[in-house]
PDB file of C-alpha atoms in Angstrom:
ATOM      1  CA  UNK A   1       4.361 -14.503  12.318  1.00 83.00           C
ATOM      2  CA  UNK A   2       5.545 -15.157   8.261  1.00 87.00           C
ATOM      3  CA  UNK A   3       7.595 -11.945   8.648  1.00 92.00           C
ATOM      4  CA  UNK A   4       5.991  -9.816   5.924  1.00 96.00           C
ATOM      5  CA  UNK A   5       4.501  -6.603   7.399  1.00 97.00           C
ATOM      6  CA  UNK A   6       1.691  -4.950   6.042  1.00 97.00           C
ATOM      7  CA  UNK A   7       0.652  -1.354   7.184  1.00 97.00           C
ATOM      8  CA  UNK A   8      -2.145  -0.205   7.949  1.00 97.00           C
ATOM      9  CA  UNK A   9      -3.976  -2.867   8.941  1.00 96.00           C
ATOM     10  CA  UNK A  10      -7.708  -1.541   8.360  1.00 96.00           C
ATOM     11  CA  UNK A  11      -8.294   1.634   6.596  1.00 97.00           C
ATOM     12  CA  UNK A  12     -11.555   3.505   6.019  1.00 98.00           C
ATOM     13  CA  UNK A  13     -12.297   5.667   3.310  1.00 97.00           C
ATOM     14  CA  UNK A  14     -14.710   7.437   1.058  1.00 98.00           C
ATOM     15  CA  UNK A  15     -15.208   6.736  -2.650  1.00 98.00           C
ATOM     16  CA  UNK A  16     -13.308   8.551  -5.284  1.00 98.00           C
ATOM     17  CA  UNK A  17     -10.748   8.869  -2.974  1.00 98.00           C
ATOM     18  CA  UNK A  18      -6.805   7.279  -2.925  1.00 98.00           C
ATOM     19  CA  UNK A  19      -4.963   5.014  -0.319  1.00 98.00           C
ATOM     20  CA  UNK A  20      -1.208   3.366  -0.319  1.00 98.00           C
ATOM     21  CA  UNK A  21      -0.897  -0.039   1.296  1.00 98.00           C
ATOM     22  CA  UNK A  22       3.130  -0.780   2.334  1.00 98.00           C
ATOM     23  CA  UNK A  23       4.474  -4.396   2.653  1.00 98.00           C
ATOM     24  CA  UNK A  24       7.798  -5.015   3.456  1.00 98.00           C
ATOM     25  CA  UNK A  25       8.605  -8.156   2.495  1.00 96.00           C
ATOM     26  CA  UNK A  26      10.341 -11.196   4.758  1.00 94.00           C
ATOM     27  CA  UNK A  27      13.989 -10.331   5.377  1.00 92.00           C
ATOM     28  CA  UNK A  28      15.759 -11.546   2.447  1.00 88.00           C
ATOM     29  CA  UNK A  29      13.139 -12.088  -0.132  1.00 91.00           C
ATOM     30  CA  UNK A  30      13.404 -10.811  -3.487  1.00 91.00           C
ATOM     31  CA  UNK A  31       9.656 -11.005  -4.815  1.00 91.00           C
ATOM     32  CA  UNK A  32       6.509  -9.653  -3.795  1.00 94.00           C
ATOM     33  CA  UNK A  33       3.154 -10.228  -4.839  1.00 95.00           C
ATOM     34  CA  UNK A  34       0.196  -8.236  -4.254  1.00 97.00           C
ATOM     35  CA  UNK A  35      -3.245 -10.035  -3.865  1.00 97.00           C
ATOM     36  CA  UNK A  36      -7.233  -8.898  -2.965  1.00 97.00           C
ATOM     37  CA  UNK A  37      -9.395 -10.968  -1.102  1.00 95.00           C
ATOM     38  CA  UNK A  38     -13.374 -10.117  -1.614  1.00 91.00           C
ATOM     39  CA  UNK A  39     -16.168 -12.162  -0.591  1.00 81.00           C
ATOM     40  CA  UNK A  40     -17.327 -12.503  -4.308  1.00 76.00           C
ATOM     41  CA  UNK A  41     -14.220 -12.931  -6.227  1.00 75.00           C
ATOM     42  CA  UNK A  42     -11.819 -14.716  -3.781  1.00 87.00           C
ATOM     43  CA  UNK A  43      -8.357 -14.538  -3.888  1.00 93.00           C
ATOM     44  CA  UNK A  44      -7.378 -12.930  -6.867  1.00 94.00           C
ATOM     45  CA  UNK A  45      -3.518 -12.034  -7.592  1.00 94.00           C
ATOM     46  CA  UNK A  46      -2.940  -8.548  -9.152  1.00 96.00           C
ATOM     47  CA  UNK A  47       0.840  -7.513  -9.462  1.00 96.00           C
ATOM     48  CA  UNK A  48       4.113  -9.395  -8.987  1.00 93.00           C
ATOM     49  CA  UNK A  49       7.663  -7.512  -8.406  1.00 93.00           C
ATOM     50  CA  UNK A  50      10.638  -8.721  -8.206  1.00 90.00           C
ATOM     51  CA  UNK A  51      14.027  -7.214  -7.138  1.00 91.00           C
ATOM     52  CA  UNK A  52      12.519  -3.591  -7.684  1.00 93.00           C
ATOM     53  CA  UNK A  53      10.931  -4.279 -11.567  1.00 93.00           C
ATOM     54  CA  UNK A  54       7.862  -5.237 -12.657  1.00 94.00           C
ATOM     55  CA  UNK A  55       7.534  -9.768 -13.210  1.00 90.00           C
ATOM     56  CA  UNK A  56       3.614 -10.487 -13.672  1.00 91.00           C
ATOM     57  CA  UNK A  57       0.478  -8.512 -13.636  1.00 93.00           C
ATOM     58  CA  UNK A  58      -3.124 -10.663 -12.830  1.00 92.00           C
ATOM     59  CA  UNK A  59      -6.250  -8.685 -12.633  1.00 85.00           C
ATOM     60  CA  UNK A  60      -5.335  -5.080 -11.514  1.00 94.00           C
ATOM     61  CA  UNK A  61      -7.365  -2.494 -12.253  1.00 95.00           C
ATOM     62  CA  UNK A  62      -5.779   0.380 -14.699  1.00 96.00           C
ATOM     63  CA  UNK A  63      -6.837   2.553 -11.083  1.00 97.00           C
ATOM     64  CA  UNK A  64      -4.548   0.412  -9.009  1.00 97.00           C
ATOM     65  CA  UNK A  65      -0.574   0.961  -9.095  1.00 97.00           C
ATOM     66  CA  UNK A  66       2.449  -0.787  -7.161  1.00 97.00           C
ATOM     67  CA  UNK A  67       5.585  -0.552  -7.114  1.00 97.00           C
ATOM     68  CA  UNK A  68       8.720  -2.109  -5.129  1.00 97.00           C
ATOM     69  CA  UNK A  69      11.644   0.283  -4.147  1.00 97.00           C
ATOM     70  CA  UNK A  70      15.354  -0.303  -3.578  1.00 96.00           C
ATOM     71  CA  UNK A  71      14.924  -1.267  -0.189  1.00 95.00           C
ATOM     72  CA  UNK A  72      12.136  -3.879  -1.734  1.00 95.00           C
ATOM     73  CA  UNK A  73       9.175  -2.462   0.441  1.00 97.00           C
ATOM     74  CA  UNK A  74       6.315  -1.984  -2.039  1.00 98.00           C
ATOM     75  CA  UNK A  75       3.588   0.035  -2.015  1.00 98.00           C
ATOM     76  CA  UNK A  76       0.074  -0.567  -3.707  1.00 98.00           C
ATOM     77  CA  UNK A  77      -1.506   2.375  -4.762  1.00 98.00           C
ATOM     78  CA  UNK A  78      -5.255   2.551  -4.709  1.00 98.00           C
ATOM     79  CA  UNK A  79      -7.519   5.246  -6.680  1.00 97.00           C
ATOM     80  CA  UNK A  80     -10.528   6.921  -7.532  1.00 97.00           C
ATOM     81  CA  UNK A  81     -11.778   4.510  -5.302  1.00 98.00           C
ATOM     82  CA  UNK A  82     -15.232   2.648  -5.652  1.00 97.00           C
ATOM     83  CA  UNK A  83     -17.256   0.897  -3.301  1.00 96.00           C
ATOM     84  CA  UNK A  84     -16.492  -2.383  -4.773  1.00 94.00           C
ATOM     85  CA  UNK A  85     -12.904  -1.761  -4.265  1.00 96.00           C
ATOM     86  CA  UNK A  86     -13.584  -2.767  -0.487  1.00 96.00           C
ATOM     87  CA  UNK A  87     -11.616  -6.127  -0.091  1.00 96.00           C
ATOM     88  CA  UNK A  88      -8.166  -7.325   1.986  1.00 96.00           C
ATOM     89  CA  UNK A  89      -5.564  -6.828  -0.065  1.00 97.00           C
ATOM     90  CA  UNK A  90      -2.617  -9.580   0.796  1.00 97.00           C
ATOM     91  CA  UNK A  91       1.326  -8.599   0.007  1.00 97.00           C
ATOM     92  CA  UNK A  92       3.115 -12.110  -0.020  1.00 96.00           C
ATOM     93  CA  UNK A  93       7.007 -12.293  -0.740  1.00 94.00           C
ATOM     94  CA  UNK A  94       9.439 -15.083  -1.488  1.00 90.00           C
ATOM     95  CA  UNK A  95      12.817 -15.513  -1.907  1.00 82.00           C
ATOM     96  CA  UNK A  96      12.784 -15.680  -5.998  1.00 69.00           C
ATOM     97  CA  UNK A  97      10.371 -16.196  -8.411  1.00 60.00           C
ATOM     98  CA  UNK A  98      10.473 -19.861  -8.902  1.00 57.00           C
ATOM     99  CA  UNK A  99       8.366 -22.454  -7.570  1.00 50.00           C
ATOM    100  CA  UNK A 100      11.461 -24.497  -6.280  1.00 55.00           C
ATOM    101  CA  UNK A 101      11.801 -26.374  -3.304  1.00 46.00           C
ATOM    102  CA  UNK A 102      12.299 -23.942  -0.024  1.00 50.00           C
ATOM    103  CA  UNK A 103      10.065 -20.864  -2.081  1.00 82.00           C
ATOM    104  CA  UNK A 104       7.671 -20.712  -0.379  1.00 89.00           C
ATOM    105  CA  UNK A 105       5.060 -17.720  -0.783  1.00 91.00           C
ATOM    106  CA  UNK A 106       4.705 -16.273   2.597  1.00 94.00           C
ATOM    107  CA  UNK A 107       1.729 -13.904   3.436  1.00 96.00           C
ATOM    108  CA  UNK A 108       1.525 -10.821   5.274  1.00 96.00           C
ATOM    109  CA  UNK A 109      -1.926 -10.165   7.829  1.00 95.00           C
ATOM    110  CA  UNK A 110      -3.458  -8.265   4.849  1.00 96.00           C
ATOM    111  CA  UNK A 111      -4.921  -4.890   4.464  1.00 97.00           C
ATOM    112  CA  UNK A 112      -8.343  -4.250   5.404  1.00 96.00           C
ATOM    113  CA  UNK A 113      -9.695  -1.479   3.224  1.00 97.00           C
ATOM    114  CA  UNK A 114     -13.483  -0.254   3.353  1.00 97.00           C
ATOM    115  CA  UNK A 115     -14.465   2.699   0.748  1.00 97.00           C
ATOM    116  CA  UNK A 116     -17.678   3.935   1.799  1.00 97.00           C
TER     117      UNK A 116
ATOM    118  CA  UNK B   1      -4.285 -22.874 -17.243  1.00 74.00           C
ATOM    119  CA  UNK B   2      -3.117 -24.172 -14.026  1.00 86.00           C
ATOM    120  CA  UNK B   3      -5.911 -23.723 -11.863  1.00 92.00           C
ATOM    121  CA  UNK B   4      -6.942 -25.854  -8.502  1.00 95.00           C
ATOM    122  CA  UNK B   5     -10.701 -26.778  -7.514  1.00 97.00           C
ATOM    123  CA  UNK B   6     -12.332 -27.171  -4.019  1.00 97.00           C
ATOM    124  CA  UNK B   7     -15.666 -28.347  -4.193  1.00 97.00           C
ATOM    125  CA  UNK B   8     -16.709 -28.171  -0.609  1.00 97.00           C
ATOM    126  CA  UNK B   9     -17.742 -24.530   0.527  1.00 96.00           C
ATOM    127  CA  UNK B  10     -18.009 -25.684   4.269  1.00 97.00           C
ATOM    128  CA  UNK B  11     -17.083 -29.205   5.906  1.00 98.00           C
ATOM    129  CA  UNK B  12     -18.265 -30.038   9.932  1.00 98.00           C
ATOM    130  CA  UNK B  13     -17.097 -31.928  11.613  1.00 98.00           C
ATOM    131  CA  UNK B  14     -16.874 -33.333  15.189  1.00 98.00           C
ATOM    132  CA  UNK B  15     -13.752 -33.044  17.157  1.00 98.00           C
ATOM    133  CA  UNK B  16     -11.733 -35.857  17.612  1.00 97.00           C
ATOM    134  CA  UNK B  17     -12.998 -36.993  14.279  1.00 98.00           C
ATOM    135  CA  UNK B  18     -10.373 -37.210  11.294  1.00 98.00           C
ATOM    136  CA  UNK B  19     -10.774 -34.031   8.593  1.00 98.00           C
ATOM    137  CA  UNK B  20     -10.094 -34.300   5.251  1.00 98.00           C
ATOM    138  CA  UNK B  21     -10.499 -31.178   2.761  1.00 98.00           C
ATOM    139  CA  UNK B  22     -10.441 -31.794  -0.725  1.00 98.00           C
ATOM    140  CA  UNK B  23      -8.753 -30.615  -3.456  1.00 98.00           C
ATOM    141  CA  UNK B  24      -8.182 -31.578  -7.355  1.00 97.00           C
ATOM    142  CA  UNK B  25      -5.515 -29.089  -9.944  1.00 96.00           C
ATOM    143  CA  UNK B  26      -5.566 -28.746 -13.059  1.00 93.00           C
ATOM    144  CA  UNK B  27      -1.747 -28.257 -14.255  1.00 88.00           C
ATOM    145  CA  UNK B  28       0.515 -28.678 -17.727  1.00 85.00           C
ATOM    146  CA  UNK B  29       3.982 -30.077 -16.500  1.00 82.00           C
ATOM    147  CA  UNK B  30       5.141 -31.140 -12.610  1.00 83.00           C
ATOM    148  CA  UNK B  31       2.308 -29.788  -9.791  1.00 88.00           C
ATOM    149  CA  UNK B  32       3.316 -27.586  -7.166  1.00 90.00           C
ATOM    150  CA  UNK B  33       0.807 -27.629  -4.676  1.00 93.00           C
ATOM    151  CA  UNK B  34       0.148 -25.453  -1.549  1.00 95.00           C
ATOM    152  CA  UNK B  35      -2.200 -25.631   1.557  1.00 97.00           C
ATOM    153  CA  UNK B  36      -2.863 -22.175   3.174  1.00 97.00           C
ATOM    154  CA  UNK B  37      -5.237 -21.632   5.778  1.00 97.00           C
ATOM    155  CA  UNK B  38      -6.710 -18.461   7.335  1.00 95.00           C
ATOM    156  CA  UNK B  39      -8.059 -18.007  10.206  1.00 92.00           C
ATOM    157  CA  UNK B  40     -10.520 -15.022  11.794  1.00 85.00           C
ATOM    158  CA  UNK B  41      -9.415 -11.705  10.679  1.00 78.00           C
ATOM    159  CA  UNK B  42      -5.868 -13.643  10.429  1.00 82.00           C
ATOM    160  CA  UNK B  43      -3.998 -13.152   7.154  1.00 88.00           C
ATOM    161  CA  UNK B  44      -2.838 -16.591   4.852  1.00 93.00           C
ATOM    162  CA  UNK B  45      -0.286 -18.839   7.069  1.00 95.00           C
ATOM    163  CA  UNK B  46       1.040 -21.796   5.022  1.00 94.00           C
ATOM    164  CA  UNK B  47       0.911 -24.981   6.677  1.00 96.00           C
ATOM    165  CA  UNK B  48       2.209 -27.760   3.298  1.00 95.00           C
ATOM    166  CA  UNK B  49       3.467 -28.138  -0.102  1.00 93.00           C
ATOM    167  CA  UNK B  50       4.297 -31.025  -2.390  1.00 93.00           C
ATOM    168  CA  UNK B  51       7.024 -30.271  -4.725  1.00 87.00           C
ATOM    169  CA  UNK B  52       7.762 -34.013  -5.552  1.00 82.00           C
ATOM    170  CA  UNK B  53       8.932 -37.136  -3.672  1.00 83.00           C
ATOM    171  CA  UNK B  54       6.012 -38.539  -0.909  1.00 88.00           C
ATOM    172  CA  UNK B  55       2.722 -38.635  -1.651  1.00 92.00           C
ATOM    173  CA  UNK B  56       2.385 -37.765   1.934  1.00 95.00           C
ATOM    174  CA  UNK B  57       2.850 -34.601   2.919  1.00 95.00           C
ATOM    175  CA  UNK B  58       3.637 -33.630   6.506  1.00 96.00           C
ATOM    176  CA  UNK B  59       2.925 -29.836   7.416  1.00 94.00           C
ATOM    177  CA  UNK B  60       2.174 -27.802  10.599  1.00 92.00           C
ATOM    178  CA  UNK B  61      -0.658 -28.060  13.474  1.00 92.00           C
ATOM    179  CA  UNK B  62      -0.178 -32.444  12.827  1.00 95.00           C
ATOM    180  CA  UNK B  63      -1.752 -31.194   9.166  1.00 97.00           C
ATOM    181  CA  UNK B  64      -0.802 -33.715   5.869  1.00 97.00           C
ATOM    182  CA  UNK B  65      -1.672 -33.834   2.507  1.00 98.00           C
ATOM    183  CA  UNK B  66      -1.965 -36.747   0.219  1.00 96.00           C
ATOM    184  CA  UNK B  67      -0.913 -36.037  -3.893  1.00 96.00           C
ATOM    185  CA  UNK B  68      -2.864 -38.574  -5.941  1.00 96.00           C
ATOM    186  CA  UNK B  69      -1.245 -38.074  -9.428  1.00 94.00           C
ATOM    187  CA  UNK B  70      -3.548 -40.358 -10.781  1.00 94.00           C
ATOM    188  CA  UNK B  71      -6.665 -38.829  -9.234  1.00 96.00           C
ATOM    189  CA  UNK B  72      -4.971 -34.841  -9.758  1.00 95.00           C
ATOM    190  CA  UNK B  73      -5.811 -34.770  -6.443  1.00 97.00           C
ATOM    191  CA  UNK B  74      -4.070 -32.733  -3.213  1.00 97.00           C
ATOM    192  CA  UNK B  75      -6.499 -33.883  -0.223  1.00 98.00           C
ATOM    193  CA  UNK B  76      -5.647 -32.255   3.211  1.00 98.00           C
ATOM    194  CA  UNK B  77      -5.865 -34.419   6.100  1.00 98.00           C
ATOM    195  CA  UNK B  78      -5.879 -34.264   9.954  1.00 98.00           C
ATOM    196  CA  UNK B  79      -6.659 -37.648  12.012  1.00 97.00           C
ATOM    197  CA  UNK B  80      -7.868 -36.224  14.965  1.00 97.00           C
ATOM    198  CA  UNK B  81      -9.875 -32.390  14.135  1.00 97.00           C
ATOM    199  CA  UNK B  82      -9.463 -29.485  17.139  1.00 97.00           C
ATOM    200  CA  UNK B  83     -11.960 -26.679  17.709  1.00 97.00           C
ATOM    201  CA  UNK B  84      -9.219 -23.952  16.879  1.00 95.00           C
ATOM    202  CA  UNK B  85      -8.876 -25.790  13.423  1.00 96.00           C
ATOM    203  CA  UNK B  86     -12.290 -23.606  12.603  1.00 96.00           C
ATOM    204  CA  UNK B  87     -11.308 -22.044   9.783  1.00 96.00           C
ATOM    205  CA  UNK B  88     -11.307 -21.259   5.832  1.00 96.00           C
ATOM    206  CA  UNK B  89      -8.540 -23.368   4.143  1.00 97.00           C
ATOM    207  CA  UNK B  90      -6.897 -22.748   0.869  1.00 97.00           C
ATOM    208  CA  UNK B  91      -5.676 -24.894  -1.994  1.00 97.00           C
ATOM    209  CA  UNK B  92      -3.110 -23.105  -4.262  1.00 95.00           C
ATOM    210  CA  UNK B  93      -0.815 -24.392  -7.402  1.00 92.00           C
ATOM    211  CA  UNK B  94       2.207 -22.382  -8.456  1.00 87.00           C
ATOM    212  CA  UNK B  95       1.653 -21.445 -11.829  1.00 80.00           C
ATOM    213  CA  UNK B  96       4.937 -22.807 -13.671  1.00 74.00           C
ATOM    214  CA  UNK B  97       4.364 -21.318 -17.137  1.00 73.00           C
ATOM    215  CA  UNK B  98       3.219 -17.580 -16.606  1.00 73.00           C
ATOM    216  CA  UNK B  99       5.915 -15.436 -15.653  1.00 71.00           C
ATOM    217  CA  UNK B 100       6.533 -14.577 -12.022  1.00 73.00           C
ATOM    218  CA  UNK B 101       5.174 -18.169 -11.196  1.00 80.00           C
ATOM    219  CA  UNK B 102       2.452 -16.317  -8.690  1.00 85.00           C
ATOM    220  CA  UNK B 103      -0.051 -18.659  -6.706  1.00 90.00           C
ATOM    221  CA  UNK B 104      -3.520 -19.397  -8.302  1.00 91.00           C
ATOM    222  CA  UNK B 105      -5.792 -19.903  -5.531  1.00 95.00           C
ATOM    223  CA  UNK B 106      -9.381 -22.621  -5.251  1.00 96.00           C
ATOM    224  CA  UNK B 107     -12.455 -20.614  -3.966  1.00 95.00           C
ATOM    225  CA  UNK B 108     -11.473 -22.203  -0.009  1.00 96.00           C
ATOM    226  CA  UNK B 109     -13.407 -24.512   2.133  1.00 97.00           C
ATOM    227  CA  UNK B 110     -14.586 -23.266   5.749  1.00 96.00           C
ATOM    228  CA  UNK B 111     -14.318 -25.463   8.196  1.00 97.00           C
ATOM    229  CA  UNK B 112     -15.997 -26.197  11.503  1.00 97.00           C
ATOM    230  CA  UNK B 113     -15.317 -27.874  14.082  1.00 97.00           C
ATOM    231  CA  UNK B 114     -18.279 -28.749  16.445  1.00 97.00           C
ATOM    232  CA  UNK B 115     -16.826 -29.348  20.017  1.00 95.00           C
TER     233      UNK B 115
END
């Protein structure tokens, strides 16, 4: 168990439609990072927060939205959902956002989402 | 762009027999280097890094890595493979010059282990 929680763990859906995945992060860590896994593009990173404002932004879609909230759970919003939105979405946290020794990213079970 | 490479999709092998699972980065400045792996319908559990010091890396499920600076390589290693060690393994660098320093993931190598 890495101690970040993800919720829900498999969600079903229909296109056009909008979902929020919730991570709350490892007790103590400052940063989270929101990922999608699909079986075309692999792991791809979309958003990074840290200590509630926004740090880096990879490939998100102008559709998808996150943000992370005083108590620094974050949520990743999901709309007008398309079929090819259909992945695992990862939340990973870490104590900062530096690569030094001891930060180590830490990933949650992931988010199975299925837009059909 | 700091970016890592696996060029196996899928390595079998025998149990008992010694796994290795490549990888080579890409990076401007000091590599840090991660080994993930996933298993089934499991999320990403991290089993290494290198930040610096050894070349050998010792990480969890008797799981080591050997840094090659020389040959930008991050190899992962087992001597002696297990059936439950089926599964798709990841090769990550922390990007050190974007902001946020996020993980930049290789495409993952599956592996199977043939009782």
């Amino acid at each position: 168990d890495s101690g970040v929680t993800q919720t829900p763990k498999h969600l079903i859906t229909a296109t056009g439609q909008r979902v929020t995945l919730r991570c709350s992060p490892r007790s103590g860590d400052l940063s989270v990072y929101w990922y999608q896994q699909s079986l075309d593009q692999g792991l791809q990173f979309l958003i990074q927060y840290y200590n509630g404002e926004e740090r880096a932004k990879g490939n998100i879609l102008e559709r998808f939205s996150a943000q992370q909230f005083p108590d620094l759970h974050s949520e990743l919003n999901l709309s007008s959902l398309e079929l090819g939105d259909s992945a695992l979405y990862f939340c990973a946290s870490s104590l900062t956002t530096t690569g030094g020794p001891g930060n180590t990213i830490y990933f949650g079970e992931g988010s199975w989402l299925t837009v059909v | 762009a700091q970016s890592v490479a696996q060029p196996e999709d899928q390595v079998n092998v025998a149990e008992g027999n010694p796994l290795t699972v490549k990888c080579t980065y890409s990076v401007s400045g000091n590599p840090y280097l991660f080994w993930y792996v996933q298993y089934p319908n499991r999320g990403l559990q991290f089993l290494l890094k290198y930040i610096t010091g050894d070349n050998l890396v010792k990480g969890s499920y008797g799981f080591e890595a050997e840094f090659n600076k020389s040959q930008t390589s991050f190899h992962l290693k087992k001597p002696s493979a297990l059936v439950s060690d089926s599964a798709l393994y990841f090769c990550a660098v922390r990007d050190m010059v974007a902001a946020g320093n996020k993980l930049t993931f290789g495409g993952g190598t599956r592996v199977l282990v043939k009782p």
